Amino acid sequence: MKVLKFGGTSVGSAEAMEQVKSIVKSYTDQNKSLTVISSAMSGITNLLVEMGTKAAHNDETYKTHLLEIEEKHFTATKILISVREQGKTLAKLKKLLNELEDLMHGVFLLRELSPRTMDLLLSFGERMSCTLLADYFIQEGISTEFIDARNLVITDDQFGRARIDRNTTNHNIRKYLSAKEVVYVVTGFISSTAKGETTTLGRGGSDYTASIFGAALDAEEIEIWTDVDGVMTADPRKVKKAFSLKELSYEEAMEMSHFGAKVIYPPTLQPAFHNKIPLRIRNTFNNDFEGTLIHERTTPGDYTIKGISSIEQISLINLQGSGMVGVPGVSSRLFSALAREEINVVLITQASSEHSICFALDPKDAFRAKETIEEVFALEIQAGKIDRVVIENDLSIVAIIGENMRNTPGIAGKMFEAFGKNGINISAIAQGSSELNVSVVIHQYDLAKTLNTLHEVFFLSDIKTLNVFLVGTGLIGGTLLKQISEHNTSLKEEQALKINITGLSNSRKMAFSTDGLDIDQWKNILDSSEQKADMAGFVKQMKALNLSNSVFLDCTSSDHVVGFYKEILDRRISIATPNKLASSGEYDLYRTLKDTAVRNGIKFLFETNVGAGLPVINTLRDLLNSGDKILKIEGVLSGTLSYIFNNFQKGTRFSDIVKGAQERGFTEPDPRDDLNGMDMARKILILTREAGYKIELSEIDIEMLLPDTCMKAESIDAFFEELEKENDHFDKLLEKAENEGKRLRFIAKMENGKARIVLEAVDLENPFYALSGSDNMISITTSRYLERPLVVKGPGAGAEVTAAGVFAEIVSLSHFLG
Ligand code: ADP
Ligand code: ASP
Ligand code: MG
């Protein structure tokens, strides 16, 4: 004997009921004896609640709901049952609808809807769906008997969530369901008191009905047919990457459902567990899926946890005060009082100091709980031994569940580390003593982010997604987008990493997509976007989306964007940027941003600020982190100046070299913007700061290469005229250097926290001597690299290498965020 339960969506339409019939038939064809439990058609129970509430508020529009309910059942009947037969079914349904109408009229007149009337009202949903389903089965040649569960399932009179009288119910079920050759179609969810008043088993209670029948009939298996592929690692509506589980133990399933996995109604597990009857959760709309098996013994799975559940709406009550320390019986008084009031406590934590007790409960019970506590502890509160009782709202609970956790250390650590990296604040933590779950209370607005973060952390074999918010689609931004597009496939295959461009903005437009914008179409997407670019709006939207693994990329050179860095880091979103303005601006800003990142456990990355894609800043940090001492940094940090001095050799004229560089596009449009040394100064400033010194740009000593006559000339042409007059001066410098076997190099230097930029003649021994082309070179002298400094050399400018540097930072962030 099998018990099959079909949920609301499984009987939500004529097509769905056809599906149900095929499933049932496939069993009866094999002569399997079956009991079928069914919910109301999807949406009907909610509609009944709404209708009753309206009528009780004397709102006549409840009648439209009545019509809606009639329409839904009649439409399905007309599709499923032949014209000749349907009259009988329609008449049965009409009789129920008339009864319902009378009941509603009464509620409307009395303006009252007691829990007792509500239960009677709700019973119509299951009574109608099962009436239709039974008649349909009969027409399809399945020998069927309709059963109103109210005649068998006997409960107390706690309306809305009645408790079963197990003995009487079992006895009734065994007595009435004895014929093996018929399929019983039983109304889920509804029951009655011994006196015959209608009760219900709580929302979602049809699952429970199935389990009660399964246990009473000693079924070989109870199949719960629903609209998803069984129990999944998380609610698929909230976590897109959730996947189906093959099996769960009763305890694991109990924890999952207790913490909100709606796919099974929590009390369901108990009767099945007690009688050791396996439950199988199957998908009415995907018969190929063989189901999630819930049974006694499970094999350890591939992951340390089985699943993640959540309860969206929760309140937290905190009870604290010196009067609680060391006084026995406080918690027992507290929880007995709550139990008396039938207030369900979802989670409890108590500080080891015994100074406070904190517990989570359904928000609808919060106020009543507060009143109860204030009553029970009135004397202590009056004496100041217990402080005020505080309710905190708008919270959610998230729990990770699985038996493997018992033997695996470090689970909570992994969980909290991920929370820290994603800026998720925890209000309370509890671990079940069975070590089957760790649950945390968080702000409701962090729920989606928390679920997705945990899912990525614990089901690692899955591909990790990084949500990139990119502003600036100029040369570097555009190149970066191209590079990401070219490498996304290999990243996925080799690093299990997917980079989503979740938000994108240029100076005119911006666009967002939580699934990631089509990266190859970014130009069209921005052009056709309705959203005008607005940095404040961009940041606001990025914060509101509140996605896990978010990174902000600033590919502009704008001061305005830098103005938002602090706010972004404070929201615990990491930043990576080739924009130098923050790291080389006022020291206070630099310090604040770095400290904010550290405090929030995230990253503020700007490796490409010095030497583009060359690993300069990271190398410096690695040296410092490993305990080395930075004694001296020297560098040719400008590709332009490197090019000019590498090419200025005997037989050439300095002004021609500068002109040539300008014509090849190696300089800024006005070459003085390179020759003034400011770009080099900003870079050595950053390195000096990274080496641990406090320094401002104005403190850097820059040797002027050219006199004011050149630097202040009115136009670029006038500048070149003036520059020609300097050729003799440069010739002399060059000649002197060459006579001494040296070469001229414009070098930034840092020693003891002091930075300067000088034109220097270097000899063969010096690493800068052999510099060629437009390469950058940085030489770092440390306690360990004392005799021969550590040298980094290579192209230090250009969109490709800079974008590649930013790209590398994004990938490094993905490892960090994990
Ligand atoms: P039914 O009407 O068949 O009883 P429910 O709506 O009560 O169906 O339960 C199924 C729903 O439970 C799914 O559609 C899904 O959104 C939700 N759900 C929540 N957590 C989980 C989970 N871990 N696995 C599967 N479904 C889940
Ligand atoms: N129809 C009821 C509800 O919607 C019971 C159930 O579907 O399990 O809550
Ligand atoms: Mg359900």
PDB file of N, CA and C in Angstrom, residues 644-715:
ATOM      1  N   ILE A 644      61.671  58.537 -23.541  1.00  0.00           N
ATOM      2  CA  ILE A 644      62.450  59.721 -23.929  1.00  0.00           C
ATOM      3  C   ILE A 644      63.923  59.548 -23.557  1.00  0.00           C
ATOM      4  N   PHE A 645      64.185  59.137 -22.329  1.00  0.00           N
ATOM      5  CA  PHE A 645      65.598  59.035 -21.937  1.00  0.00           C
ATOM      6  C   PHE A 645      66.284  57.796 -22.491  1.00  0.00           C
ATOM      7  N   ASN A 646      65.531  56.747 -22.787  1.00  0.00           N
ATOM      8  CA  ASN A 646      66.156  55.568 -23.396  1.00  0.00           C
ATOM      9  C   ASN A 646      66.565  55.853 -24.838  1.00  0.00           C
ATOM     10  N   ASN A 647      65.842  56.786 -25.478  1.00  0.00           N
ATOM     11  CA  ASN A 647      66.150  57.078 -26.874  1.00  0.00           C
ATOM     12  C   ASN A 647      67.068  58.276 -27.060  1.00  0.00           C
ATOM     13  N   PHE A 648      67.246  59.041 -26.003  1.00  0.00           N
ATOM     14  CA  PHE A 648      68.125  60.207 -26.097  1.00  0.00           C
ATOM     15  C   PHE A 648      69.577  59.743 -25.980  1.00  0.00           C
ATOM     16  N   GLN A 649      70.185  59.603 -27.184  1.00  0.00           N
ATOM     17  CA  GLN A 649      71.561  59.118 -27.211  1.00  0.00           C
ATOM     18  C   GLN A 649      72.389  60.010 -28.112  1.00  0.00           C
ATOM     19  N   LYS A 650      73.658  59.791 -28.117  1.00  0.00           N
ATOM     20  CA  LYS A 650      74.556  60.607 -28.947  1.00  0.00           C
ATOM     21  C   LYS A 650      74.019  60.690 -30.376  1.00  0.00           C
ATOM     22  N   GLY A 651      74.039  61.889 -30.938  1.00  0.00           N
ATOM     23  CA  GLY A 651      73.575  62.032 -32.319  1.00  0.00           C
ATOM     24  C   GLY A 651      72.113  62.414 -32.417  1.00  0.00           C
ATOM     25  N   THR A 652      71.378  62.387 -31.307  1.00  0.00           N
ATOM     26  CA  THR A 652      69.973  62.816 -31.347  1.00  0.00           C
ATOM     27  C   THR A 652      69.852  64.124 -30.576  1.00  0.00           C
ATOM     28  N   ARG A 653      68.732  64.805 -30.831  1.00  0.00           N
ATOM     29  CA  ARG A 653      68.489  66.037 -30.100  1.00  0.00           C
ATOM     30  C   ARG A 653      67.300  65.807 -29.173  1.00  0.00           C
ATOM     31  N   PHE A 654      67.415  66.356 -27.972  1.00  0.00           N
ATOM     32  CA  PHE A 654      66.371  66.113 -26.976  1.00  0.00           C
ATOM     33  C   PHE A 654      64.990  66.534 -27.473  1.00  0.00           C
ATOM     34  N   SER A 655      64.916  67.705 -28.109  1.00  0.00           N
ATOM     35  CA  SER A 655      63.602  68.212 -28.554  1.00  0.00           C
ATOM     36  C   SER A 655      62.997  67.301 -29.633  1.00  0.00           C
ATOM     37  N   ASP A 656      63.873  66.729 -30.478  1.00  0.00           N
ATOM     38  CA  ASP A 656      63.352  65.821 -31.523  1.00  0.00           C
ATOM     39  C   ASP A 656      62.763  64.551 -30.908  1.00  0.00           C
ATOM     40  N   ILE A 657      63.440  64.082 -29.863  1.00  0.00           N
ATOM     41  CA  ILE A 657      62.945  62.865 -29.202  1.00  0.00           C
ATOM     42  C   ILE A 657      61.559  63.117 -28.599  1.00  0.00           C
ATOM     43  N   VAL A 658      61.418  64.281 -27.938  1.00  0.00           N
ATOM     44  CA  VAL A 658      60.127  64.595 -27.319  1.00  0.00           C
ATOM     45  C   VAL A 658      59.061  64.737 -28.402  1.00  0.00           C
ATOM     46  N   LYS A 659      59.420  65.434 -29.453  1.00  0.00           N
ATOM     47  CA  LYS A 659      58.473  65.638 -30.559  1.00  0.00           C
ATOM     48  C   LYS A 659      58.031  64.277 -31.135  1.00  0.00           C
ATOM     49  N   GLY A 660      59.053  63.434 -31.387  1.00  0.00           N
ATOM     50  CA  GLY A 660      58.762  62.103 -31.954  1.00  0.00           C
ATOM     51  C   GLY A 660      57.834  61.303 -31.052  1.00  0.00           C
ATOM     52  N   ALA A 661      58.092  61.396 -29.745  1.00  0.00           N
ATOM     53  CA  ALA A 661      57.255  60.662 -28.793  1.00  0.00           C
ATOM     54  C   ALA A 661      55.827  61.181 -28.860  1.00  0.00           C
ATOM     55  N   GLN A 662      55.733  62.499 -28.965  1.00  0.00           N
ATOM     56  CA  GLN A 662      54.391  63.084 -29.026  1.00  0.00           C
ATOM     57  C   GLN A 662      53.677  62.611 -30.301  1.00  0.00           C
ATOM     58  N   GLU A 663      54.392  62.623 -31.423  1.00  0.00           N
ATOM     59  CA  GLU A 663      53.770  62.229 -32.693  1.00  0.00           C
ATOM     60  C   GLU A 663      53.339  60.766 -32.695  1.00  0.00           C
ATOM     61  N   ARG A 664      54.054  59.945 -31.978  1.00  0.00           N
ATOM     62  CA  ARG A 664      53.674  58.521 -31.903  1.00  0.00           C
ATOM     63  C   ARG A 664      52.570  58.261 -30.876  1.00  0.00           C
ATOM     64  N   GLY A 665      52.153  59.302 -30.204  1.00  0.00           N
ATOM     65  CA  GLY A 665      51.090  59.127 -29.194  1.00  0.00           C
ATOM     66  C   GLY A 665      51.604  58.576 -27.888  1.00  0.00           C
ATOM     67  N   PHE A 666      52.918  58.638 -27.656  1.00  0.00           N
ATOM     68  CA  PHE A 666      53.486  58.121 -26.401  1.00  0.00           C
ATOM     69  C   PHE A 666      53.379  59.112 -25.249  1.00  0.00           C
ATOM     70  N   THR A 667      53.012  60.369 -25.580  1.00  0.00           N
ATOM     71  CA  THR A 667      52.910  61.363 -24.504  1.00  0.00           C
ATOM     72  C   THR A 667      51.462  61.816 -24.383  1.00  0.00           C
ATOM     73  N   GLU A 668      51.199  62.576 -23.332  1.00  0.00           N
ATOM     74  CA  GLU A 668      49.917  63.269 -23.265  1.00  0.00           C
ATOM     75  C   GLU A 668      49.910  64.259 -24.426  1.00  0.00           C
ATOM     76  N   PRO A 669      48.719  64.753 -24.834  1.00  0.00           N
ATOM     77  CA  PRO A 669      48.691  65.708 -25.945  1.00  0.00           C
ATOM     78  C   PRO A 669      49.669  66.865 -25.709  1.00  0.00           C
ATOM     79  N   ASP A 670      49.746  67.337 -24.502  1.00  0.00           N
ATOM     80  CA  ASP A 670      50.770  68.338 -24.163  1.00  0.00           C
ATOM     81  C   ASP A 670      51.867  67.608 -23.395  1.00  0.00           C
ATOM     82  N   PRO A 671      53.045  67.429 -24.010  1.00  0.00           N
ATOM     83  CA  PRO A 671      54.096  66.600 -23.382  1.00  0.00           C
ATOM     84  C   PRO A 671      54.524  67.129 -22.015  1.00  0.00           C
ATOM     85  N   ARG A 672      54.218  68.377 -21.717  1.00  0.00           N
ATOM     86  CA  ARG A 672      54.619  68.910 -20.415  1.00  0.00           C
ATOM     87  C   ARG A 672      53.921  68.184 -19.268  1.00  0.00           C
ATOM     88  N   ASP A 673      52.728  67.619 -19.580  1.00  0.00           N
ATOM     89  CA  ASP A 673      52.022  66.860 -18.531  1.00  0.00           C
ATOM     90  C   ASP A 673      52.802  65.605 -18.119  1.00  0.00           C
ATOM     91  N   ASP A 674      53.720  65.169 -18.988  1.00  0.00           N
ATOM     92  CA  ASP A 674      54.603  64.075 -18.584  1.00  0.00           C
ATOM     93  C   ASP A 674      55.891  64.627 -18.001  1.00  0.00           C
ATOM     94  N   LEU A 675      56.395  65.665 -18.693  1.00  0.00           N
ATOM     95  CA  LEU A 675      57.726  66.168 -18.322  1.00  0.00           C
ATOM     96  C   LEU A 675      57.731  66.853 -16.950  1.00  0.00           C
ATOM     97  N   ASN A 676      56.548  67.262 -16.474  1.00  0.00           N
ATOM     98  CA  ASN A 676      56.521  67.923 -15.156  1.00  0.00           C
ATOM     99  C   ASN A 676      56.711  66.944 -13.992  1.00  0.00           C
ATOM    100  N   GLY A 677      56.711  65.651 -14.311  1.00  0.00           N
ATOM    101  CA  GLY A 677      57.025  64.655 -13.279  1.00  0.00           C
ATOM    102  C   GLY A 677      55.880  64.344 -12.323  1.00  0.00           C
ATOM    103  N   MET A 678      54.713  64.953 -12.537  1.00  0.00           N
ATOM    104  CA  MET A 678      53.616  64.763 -11.584  1.00  0.00           C
ATOM    105  C   MET A 678      53.099  63.317 -11.539  1.00  0.00           C
ATOM    106  N   ASP A 679      53.050  62.705 -12.725  1.00  0.00           N
ATOM    107  CA  ASP A 679      52.538  61.335 -12.774  1.00  0.00           C
ATOM    108  C   ASP A 679      53.457  60.403 -11.977  1.00  0.00           C
ATOM    109  N   MET A 680      54.761  60.608 -12.170  1.00  0.00           N
ATOM    110  CA  MET A 680      55.741  59.819 -11.397  1.00  0.00           C
ATOM    111  C   MET A 680      55.589  60.106  -9.909  1.00  0.00           C
ATOM    112  N   ALA A 681      55.347  61.378  -9.600  1.00  0.00           N
ATOM    113  CA  ALA A 681      55.244  61.769  -8.193  1.00  0.00           C
ATOM    114  C   ALA A 681      54.064  61.059  -7.528  1.00  0.00           C
ATOM    115  N   ARG A 682      52.945  61.004  -8.230  1.00  0.00           N
ATOM    116  CA  ARG A 682      51.771  60.320  -7.660  1.00  0.00           C
ATOM    117  C   ARG A 682      52.084  58.844  -7.404  1.00  0.00           C
ATOM    118  N   LYS A 683      52.845  58.252  -8.320  1.00  0.00           N
ATOM    119  CA  LYS A 683      53.136  56.821  -8.177  1.00  0.00           C
ATOM    120  C   LYS A 683      54.091  56.553  -7.020  1.00  0.00           C
ATOM    121  N   ILE A 684      55.121  57.376  -6.914  1.00  0.00           N
ATOM    122  CA  ILE A 684      56.054  57.130  -5.794  1.00  0.00           C
ATOM    123  C   ILE A 684      55.360  57.468  -4.471  1.00  0.00           C
ATOM    124  N   LEU A 685      54.391  58.401  -4.551  1.00  0.00           N
ATOM    125  CA  LEU A 685      53.592  58.732  -3.365  1.00  0.00           C
ATOM    126  C   LEU A 685      52.841  57.480  -2.874  1.00  0.00           C
ATOM    127  N   ILE A 686      52.222  56.811  -3.829  1.00  0.00           N
ATOM    128  CA  ILE A 686      51.449  55.612  -3.468  1.00  0.00           C
ATOM    129  C   ILE A 686      52.366  54.541  -2.875  1.00  0.00           C
ATOM    130  N   LEU A 687      53.523  54.361  -3.516  1.00  0.00           N
ATOM    131  CA  LEU A 687      54.444  53.328  -3.016  1.00  0.00           C
ATOM    132  C   LEU A 687      54.976  53.693  -1.639  1.00  0.00           C
ATOM    133  N   THR A 688      55.252  54.972  -1.417  1.00  0.00           N
ATOM    134  CA  THR A 688      55.748  55.410  -0.106  1.00  0.00           C
ATOM    135  C   THR A 688      54.691  55.127   0.961  1.00  0.00           C
ATOM    136  N   ARG A 689      53.443  55.452   0.620  1.00  0.00           N
ATOM    137  CA  ARG A 689      52.359  55.182   1.565  1.00  0.00           C
ATOM    138  C   ARG A 689      52.210  53.677   1.815  1.00  0.00           C
ATOM    139  N   GLU A 690      52.293  52.911   0.735  1.00  0.00           N
ATOM    140  CA  GLU A 690      52.134  51.463   0.898  1.00  0.00           C
ATOM    141  C   GLU A 690      53.287  50.880   1.725  1.00  0.00           C
ATOM    142  N   ALA A 691      54.436  51.576   1.679  1.00  0.00           N
ATOM    143  CA  ALA A 691      55.566  51.104   2.489  1.00  0.00           C
ATOM    144  C   ALA A 691      55.385  51.502   3.948  1.00  0.00           C
ATOM    145  N   GLY A 692      54.304  52.222   4.218  1.00  0.00           N
ATOM    146  CA  GLY A 692      53.963  52.501   5.616  1.00  0.00           C
ATOM    147  C   GLY A 692      54.207  53.926   6.080  1.00  0.00           C
ATOM    148  N   TYR A 693      54.487  54.835   5.157  1.00  0.00           N
ATOM    149  CA  TYR A 693      54.765  56.211   5.581  1.00  0.00           C
ATOM    150  C   TYR A 693      53.597  57.135   5.278  1.00  0.00           C
ATOM    151  N   LYS A 694      53.481  58.137   6.126  1.00  0.00           N
ATOM    152  CA  LYS A 694      52.458  59.157   5.898  1.00  0.00           C
ATOM    153  C   LYS A 694      53.097  60.260   5.064  1.00  0.00           C
ATOM    154  N   ILE A 695      52.571  60.501   3.914  1.00  0.00           N
ATOM    155  CA  ILE A 695      53.192  61.519   3.050  1.00  0.00           C
ATOM    156  C   ILE A 695      52.127  62.152   2.145  1.00  0.00           C
ATOM    157  N   GLU A 696      52.321  63.437   1.858  1.00  0.00           N
ATOM    158  CA  GLU A 696      51.414  64.135   0.938  1.00  0.00           C
ATOM    159  C   GLU A 696      52.165  64.428  -0.361  1.00  0.00           C
ATOM    160  N   LEU A 697      51.420  64.650  -1.408  1.00  0.00           N
ATOM    161  CA  LEU A 697      52.022  64.927  -2.720  1.00  0.00           C
ATOM    162  C   LEU A 697      52.938  66.155  -2.641  1.00  0.00           C
ATOM    163  N   SER A 698      52.504  67.159  -1.912  1.00  0.00           N
ATOM    164  CA  SER A 698      53.264  68.414  -1.849  1.00  0.00           C
ATOM    165  C   SER A 698      54.634  68.234  -1.190  1.00  0.00           C
ATOM    166  N   GLU A 699      54.813  67.116  -0.489  1.00  0.00           N
ATOM    167  CA  GLU A 699      56.103  66.903   0.192  1.00  0.00           C
ATOM    168  C   GLU A 699      57.132  66.238  -0.717  1.00  0.00           C
ATOM    169  N   ILE A 700      56.730  65.927  -1.933  1.00  0.00           N
ATOM    170  CA  ILE A 700      57.682  65.241  -2.818  1.00  0.00           C
ATOM    171  C   ILE A 700      58.497  66.279  -3.593  1.00  0.00           C
ATOM    172  N   ASP A 701      59.772  66.063  -3.562  1.00  0.00           N
ATOM    173  CA  ASP A 701      60.704  66.976  -4.217  1.00  0.00           C
ATOM    174  C   ASP A 701      60.866  66.551  -5.673  1.00  0.00           C
ATOM    175  N   ILE A 702      60.423  67.390  -6.604  1.00  0.00           N
ATOM    176  CA  ILE A 702      60.524  66.998  -8.013  1.00  0.00           C
ATOM    177  C   ILE A 702      61.545  67.893  -8.708  1.00  0.00           C
ATOM    178  N   GLU A 703      62.554  67.240  -9.263  1.00  0.00           N
ATOM    179  CA  GLU A 703      63.550  68.043  -9.993  1.00  0.00           C
ATOM    180  C   GLU A 703      62.948  68.467 -11.317  1.00  0.00           C
ATOM    181  N   MET A 704      62.985  69.792 -11.542  1.00  0.00           N
ATOM    182  CA  MET A 704      62.413  70.294 -12.791  1.00  0.00           C
ATOM    183  C   MET A 704      63.361  69.975 -13.940  1.00  0.00           C
ATOM    184  N   LEU A 705      62.845  69.250 -14.920  1.00  0.00           N
ATOM    185  CA  LEU A 705      63.668  68.927 -16.081  1.00  0.00           C
ATOM    186  C   LEU A 705      63.897  70.159 -16.935  1.00  0.00           C
ATOM    187  N   LEU A 706      62.861  71.032 -16.956  1.00  0.00           N
ATOM    188  CA  LEU A 706      62.881  72.162 -17.897  1.00  0.00           C
ATOM    189  C   LEU A 706      62.626  73.465 -17.157  1.00  0.00           C
ATOM    190  N   PRO A 707      63.167  74.539 -17.683  1.00  0.00           N
ATOM    191  CA  PRO A 707      62.932  75.837 -17.037  1.00  0.00           C
ATOM    192  C   PRO A 707      61.517  76.361 -17.304  1.00  0.00           C
ATOM    193  N   ASP A 708      61.145  77.394 -16.578  1.00  0.00           N
ATOM    194  CA  ASP A 708      59.819  77.992 -16.731  1.00  0.00           C
ATOM    195  C   ASP A 708      59.528  78.453 -18.159  1.00  0.00           C
ATOM    196  N   THR A 709      60.566  78.900 -18.833  1.00  0.00           N
ATOM    197  CA  THR A 709      60.334  79.367 -20.214  1.00  0.00           C
ATOM    198  C   THR A 709      59.639  78.279 -21.033  1.00  0.00           C
ATOM    199  N   CYS A 710      60.028  77.048 -20.806  1.00  0.00           N
ATOM    200  CA  CYS A 710      59.374  75.921 -21.501  1.00  0.00           C
ATOM    201  C   CYS A 710      58.023  75.614 -20.865  1.00  0.00           C
ATOM    202  N   MET A 711      58.047  75.424 -19.561  1.00  0.00           N
ATOM    203  CA  MET A 711      56.855  74.911 -18.878  1.00  0.00           C
ATOM    204  C   MET A 711      55.706  75.902 -18.931  1.00  0.00           C
ATOM    205  N   LYS A 712      56.022  77.189 -19.017  1.00  0.00           N
ATOM    206  CA  LYS A 712      54.953  78.176 -19.017  1.00  0.00           C
ATOM    207  C   LYS A 712      54.671  78.758 -20.397  1.00  0.00           C
ATOM    208  N   ALA A 713      55.303  78.207 -21.434  1.00  0.00           N
ATOM    209  CA  ALA A 713      55.056  78.707 -22.798  1.00  0.00           C
ATOM    210  C   ALA A 713      53.557  78.616 -23.092  1.00  0.00           C
ATOM    211  N   GLU A 714      53.070  79.607 -23.931  1.00  0.00           N
ATOM    212  CA  GLU A 714      51.626  79.739 -24.074  1.00  0.00           C
ATOM    213  C   GLU A 714      50.939  78.615 -24.835  1.00  0.00           C
ATOM    214  N   SER A 715      51.662  78.010 -25.797  1.00  0.00           N
ATOM    215  CA  SER A 715      51.024  76.941 -26.573  1.00  0.00           C
ATOM    216  C   SER A 715      51.987  75.765 -26.684  1.00  0.00           C
TER     217      SER A 715
END
